[in-house]
Short mmCIF file of N, CA and C in Angstrom, two decimals:
data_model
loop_
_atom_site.label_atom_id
_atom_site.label_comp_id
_atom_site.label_asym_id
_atom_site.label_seq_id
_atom_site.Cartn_x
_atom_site.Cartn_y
_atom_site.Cartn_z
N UNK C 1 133.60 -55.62 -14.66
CA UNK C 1 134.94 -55.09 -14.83
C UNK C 1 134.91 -53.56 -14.80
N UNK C 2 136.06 -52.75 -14.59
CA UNK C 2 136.14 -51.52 -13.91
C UNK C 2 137.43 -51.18 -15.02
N UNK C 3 137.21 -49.79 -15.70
CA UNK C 3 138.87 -49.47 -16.51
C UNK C 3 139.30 -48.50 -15.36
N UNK C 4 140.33 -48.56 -14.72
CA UNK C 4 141.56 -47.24 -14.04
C UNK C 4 142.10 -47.28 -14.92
N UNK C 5 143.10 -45.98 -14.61
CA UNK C 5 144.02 -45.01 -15.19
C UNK C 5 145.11 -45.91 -13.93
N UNK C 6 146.66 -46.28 -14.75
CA UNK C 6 147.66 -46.38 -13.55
C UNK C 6 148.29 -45.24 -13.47
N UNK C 7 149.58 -45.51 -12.81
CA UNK C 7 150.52 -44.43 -12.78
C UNK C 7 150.76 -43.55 -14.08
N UNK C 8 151.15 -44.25 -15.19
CA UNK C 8 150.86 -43.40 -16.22
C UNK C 8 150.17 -43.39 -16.85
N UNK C 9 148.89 -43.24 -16.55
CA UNK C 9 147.85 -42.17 -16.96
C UNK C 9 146.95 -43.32 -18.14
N UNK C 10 147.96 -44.39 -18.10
CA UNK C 10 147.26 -45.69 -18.97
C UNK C 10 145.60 -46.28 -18.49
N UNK C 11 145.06 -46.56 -19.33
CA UNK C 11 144.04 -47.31 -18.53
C UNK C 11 144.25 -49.01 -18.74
N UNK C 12 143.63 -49.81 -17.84
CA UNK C 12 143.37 -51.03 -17.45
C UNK C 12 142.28 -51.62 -16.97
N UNK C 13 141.59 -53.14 -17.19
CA UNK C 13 141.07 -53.49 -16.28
C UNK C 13 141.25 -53.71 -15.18
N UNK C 14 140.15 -53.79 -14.23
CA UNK C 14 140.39 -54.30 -12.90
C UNK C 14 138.53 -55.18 -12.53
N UNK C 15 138.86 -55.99 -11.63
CA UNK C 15 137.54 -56.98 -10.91
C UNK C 15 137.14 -55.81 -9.91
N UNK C 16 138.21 -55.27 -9.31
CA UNK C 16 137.86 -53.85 -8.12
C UNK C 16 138.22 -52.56 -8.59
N UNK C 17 136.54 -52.05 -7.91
CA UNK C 17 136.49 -50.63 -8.07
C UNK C 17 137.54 -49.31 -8.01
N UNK C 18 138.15 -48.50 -8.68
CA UNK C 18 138.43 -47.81 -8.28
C UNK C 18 138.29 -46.75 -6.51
N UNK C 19 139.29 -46.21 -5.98
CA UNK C 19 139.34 -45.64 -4.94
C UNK C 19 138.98 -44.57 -4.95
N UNK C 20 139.31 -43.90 -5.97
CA UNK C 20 139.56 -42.34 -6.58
C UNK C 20 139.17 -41.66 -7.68
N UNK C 21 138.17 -41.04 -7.53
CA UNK C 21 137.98 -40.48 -9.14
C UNK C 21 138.83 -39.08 -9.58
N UNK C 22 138.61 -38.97 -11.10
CA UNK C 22 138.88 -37.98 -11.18
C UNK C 22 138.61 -37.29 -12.49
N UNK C 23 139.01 -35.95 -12.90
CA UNK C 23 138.40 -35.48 -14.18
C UNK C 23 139.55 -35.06 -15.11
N UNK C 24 139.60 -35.98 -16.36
CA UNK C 24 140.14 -35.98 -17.45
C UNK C 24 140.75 -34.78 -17.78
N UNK C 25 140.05 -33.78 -18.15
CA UNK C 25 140.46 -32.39 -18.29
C UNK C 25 141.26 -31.11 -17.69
N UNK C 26 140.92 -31.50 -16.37
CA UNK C 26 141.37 -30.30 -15.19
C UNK C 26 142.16 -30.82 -14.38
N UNK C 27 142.08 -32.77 -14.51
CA UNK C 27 143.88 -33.03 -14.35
C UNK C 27 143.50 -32.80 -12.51
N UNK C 28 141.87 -33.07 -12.00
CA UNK C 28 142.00 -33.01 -10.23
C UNK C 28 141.63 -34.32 -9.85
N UNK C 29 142.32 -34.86 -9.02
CA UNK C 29 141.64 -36.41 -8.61
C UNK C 29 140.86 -35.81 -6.90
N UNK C 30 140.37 -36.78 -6.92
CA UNK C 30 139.46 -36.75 -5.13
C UNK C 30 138.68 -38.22 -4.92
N UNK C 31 137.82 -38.11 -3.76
CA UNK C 31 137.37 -39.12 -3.81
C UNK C 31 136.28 -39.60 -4.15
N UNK C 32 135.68 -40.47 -3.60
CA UNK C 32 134.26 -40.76 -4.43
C UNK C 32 133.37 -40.39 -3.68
N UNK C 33 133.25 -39.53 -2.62
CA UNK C 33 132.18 -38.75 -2.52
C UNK C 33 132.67 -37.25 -2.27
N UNK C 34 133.23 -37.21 -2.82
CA UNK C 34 133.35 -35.75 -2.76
C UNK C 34 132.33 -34.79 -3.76
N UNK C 35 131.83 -33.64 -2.44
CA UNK C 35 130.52 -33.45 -2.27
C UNK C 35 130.59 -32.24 -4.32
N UNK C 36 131.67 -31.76 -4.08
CA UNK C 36 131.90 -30.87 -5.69
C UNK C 36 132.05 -31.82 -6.73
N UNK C 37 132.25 -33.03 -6.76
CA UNK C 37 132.19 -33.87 -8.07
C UNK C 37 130.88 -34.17 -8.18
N UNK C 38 130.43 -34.92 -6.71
CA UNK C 38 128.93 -35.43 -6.96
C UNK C 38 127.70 -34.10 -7.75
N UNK C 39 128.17 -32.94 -7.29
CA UNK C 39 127.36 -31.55 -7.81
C UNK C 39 127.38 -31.82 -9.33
N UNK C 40 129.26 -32.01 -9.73
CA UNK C 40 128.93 -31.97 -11.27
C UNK C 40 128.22 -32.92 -11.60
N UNK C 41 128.62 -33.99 -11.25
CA UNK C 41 127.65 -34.92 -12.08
C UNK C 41 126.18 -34.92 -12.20
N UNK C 42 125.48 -34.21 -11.07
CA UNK C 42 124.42 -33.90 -11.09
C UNK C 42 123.65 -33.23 -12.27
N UNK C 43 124.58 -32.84 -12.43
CA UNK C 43 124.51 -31.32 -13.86
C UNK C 43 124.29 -32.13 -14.92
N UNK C 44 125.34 -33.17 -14.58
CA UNK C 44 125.56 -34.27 -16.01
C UNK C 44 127.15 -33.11 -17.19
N UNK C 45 127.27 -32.68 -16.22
CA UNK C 45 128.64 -32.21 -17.15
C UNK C 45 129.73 -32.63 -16.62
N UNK C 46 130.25 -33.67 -15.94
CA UNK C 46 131.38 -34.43 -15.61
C UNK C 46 131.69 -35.51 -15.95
N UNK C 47 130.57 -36.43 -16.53
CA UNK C 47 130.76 -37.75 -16.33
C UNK C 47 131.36 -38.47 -17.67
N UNK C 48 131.39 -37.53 -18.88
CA UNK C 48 132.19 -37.94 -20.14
C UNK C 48 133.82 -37.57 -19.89
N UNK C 49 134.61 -37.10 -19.09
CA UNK C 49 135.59 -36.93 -18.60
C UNK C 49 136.17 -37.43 -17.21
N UNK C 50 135.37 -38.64 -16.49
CA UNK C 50 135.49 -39.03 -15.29
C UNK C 50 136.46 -39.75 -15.85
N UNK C 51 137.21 -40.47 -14.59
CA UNK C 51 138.65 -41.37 -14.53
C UNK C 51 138.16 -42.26 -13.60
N UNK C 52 138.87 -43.07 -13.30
CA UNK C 52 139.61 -43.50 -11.71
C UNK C 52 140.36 -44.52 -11.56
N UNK C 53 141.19 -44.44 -9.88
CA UNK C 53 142.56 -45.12 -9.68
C UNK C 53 142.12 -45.69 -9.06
N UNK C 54 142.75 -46.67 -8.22
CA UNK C 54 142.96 -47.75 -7.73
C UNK C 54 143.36 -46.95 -6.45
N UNK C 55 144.48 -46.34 -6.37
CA UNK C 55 145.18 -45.52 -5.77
C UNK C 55 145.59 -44.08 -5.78
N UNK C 56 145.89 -43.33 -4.71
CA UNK C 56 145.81 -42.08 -4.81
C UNK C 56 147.35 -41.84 -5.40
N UNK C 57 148.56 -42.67 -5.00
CA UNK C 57 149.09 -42.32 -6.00
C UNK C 57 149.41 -43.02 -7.52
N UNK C 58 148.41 -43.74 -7.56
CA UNK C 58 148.80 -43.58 -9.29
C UNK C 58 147.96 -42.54 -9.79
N UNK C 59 147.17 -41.42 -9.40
CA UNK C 59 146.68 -40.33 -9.75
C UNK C 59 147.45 -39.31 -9.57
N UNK C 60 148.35 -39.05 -8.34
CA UNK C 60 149.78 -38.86 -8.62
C UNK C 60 151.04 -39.27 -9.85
N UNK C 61 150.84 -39.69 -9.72
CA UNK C 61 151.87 -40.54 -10.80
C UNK C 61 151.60 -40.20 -11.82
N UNK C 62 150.49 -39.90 -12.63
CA UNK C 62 149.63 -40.00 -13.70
C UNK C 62 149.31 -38.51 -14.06
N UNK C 63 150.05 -37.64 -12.94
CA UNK C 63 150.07 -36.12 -13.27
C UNK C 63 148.37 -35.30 -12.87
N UNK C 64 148.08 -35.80 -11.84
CA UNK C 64 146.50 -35.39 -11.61
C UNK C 64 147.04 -34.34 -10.25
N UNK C 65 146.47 -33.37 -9.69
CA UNK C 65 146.28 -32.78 -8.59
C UNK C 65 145.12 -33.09 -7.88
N UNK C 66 145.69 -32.90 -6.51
CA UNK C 66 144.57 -33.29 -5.08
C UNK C 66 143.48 -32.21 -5.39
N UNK C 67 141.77 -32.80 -4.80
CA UNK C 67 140.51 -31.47 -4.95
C UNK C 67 141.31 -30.85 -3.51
N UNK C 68 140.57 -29.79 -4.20
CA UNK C 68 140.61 -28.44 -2.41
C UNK C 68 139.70 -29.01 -1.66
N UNK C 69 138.07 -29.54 -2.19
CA UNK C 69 137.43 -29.84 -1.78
C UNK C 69 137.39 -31.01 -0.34
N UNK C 70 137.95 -32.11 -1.23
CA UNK C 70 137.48 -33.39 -0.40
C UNK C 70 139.13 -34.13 0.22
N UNK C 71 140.06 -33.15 -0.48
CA UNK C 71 141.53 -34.19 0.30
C UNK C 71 142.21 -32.63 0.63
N UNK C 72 141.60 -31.60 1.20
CA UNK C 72 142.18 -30.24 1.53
C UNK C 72 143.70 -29.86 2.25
N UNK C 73 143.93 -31.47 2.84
CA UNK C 73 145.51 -31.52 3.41
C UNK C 73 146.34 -31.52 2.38
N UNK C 74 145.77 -32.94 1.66
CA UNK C 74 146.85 -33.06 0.31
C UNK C 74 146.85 -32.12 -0.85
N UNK C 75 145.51 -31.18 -0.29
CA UNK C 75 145.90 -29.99 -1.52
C UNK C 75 146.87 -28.99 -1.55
N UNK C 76 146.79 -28.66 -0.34
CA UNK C 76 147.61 -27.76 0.90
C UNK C 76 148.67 -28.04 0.48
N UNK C 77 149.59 -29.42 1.03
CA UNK C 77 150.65 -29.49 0.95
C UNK C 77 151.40 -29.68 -1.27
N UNK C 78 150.14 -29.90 -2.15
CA UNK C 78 150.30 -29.81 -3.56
C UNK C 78 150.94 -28.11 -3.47
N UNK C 79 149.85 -27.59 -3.48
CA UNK C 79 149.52 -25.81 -3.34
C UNK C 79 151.11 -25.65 -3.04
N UNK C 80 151.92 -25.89 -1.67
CA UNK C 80 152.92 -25.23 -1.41
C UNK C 80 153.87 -25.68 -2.15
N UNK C 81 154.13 -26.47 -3.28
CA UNK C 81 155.15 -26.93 -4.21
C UNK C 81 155.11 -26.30 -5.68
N UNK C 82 153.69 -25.54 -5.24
CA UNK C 82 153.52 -24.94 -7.02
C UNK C 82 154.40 -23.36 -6.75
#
């Protein structure tokens, strides 16, 4: 079993993996290989604040922002609404 975060920001089980991770604190979702999350975790300073969705938008929904890194369109178009 797998806990996501839904739309609001709740968590749940699921039988399937999350799509999307993301970090608790800084409120950025991306994906699962995105090459700046995999760094943190390397460090081992990400992984007590990891998340993940099902979907990109219930990480939307749930008040998270797109990485610059690994979804740079959907950051782009975040970026021009702030």
């Amino acid at each position: 079993m797998y806990t996501l975060l839904d739309g609001d920001g709740r968590p749940y089980r699921s039988i399937v993996p999350g799509r999307y991770g993301g970090h608790r604190r800084s409120r950025i979702y991306g994906r699962l290989d995105c090459p700046s999350a995999l760094r943190a975790l390397a460090r081992g300073a990400y992984r007590t604040h990891r998340v993940f969705f099902a979907t990109e938008s219930d990480a939307i929904s749930a008040g998270y922002r797109p990485c610059a890194v690994c979804v740079p369109g959907r950051y782009a178009a975040w970026k021009k609404t702030r």
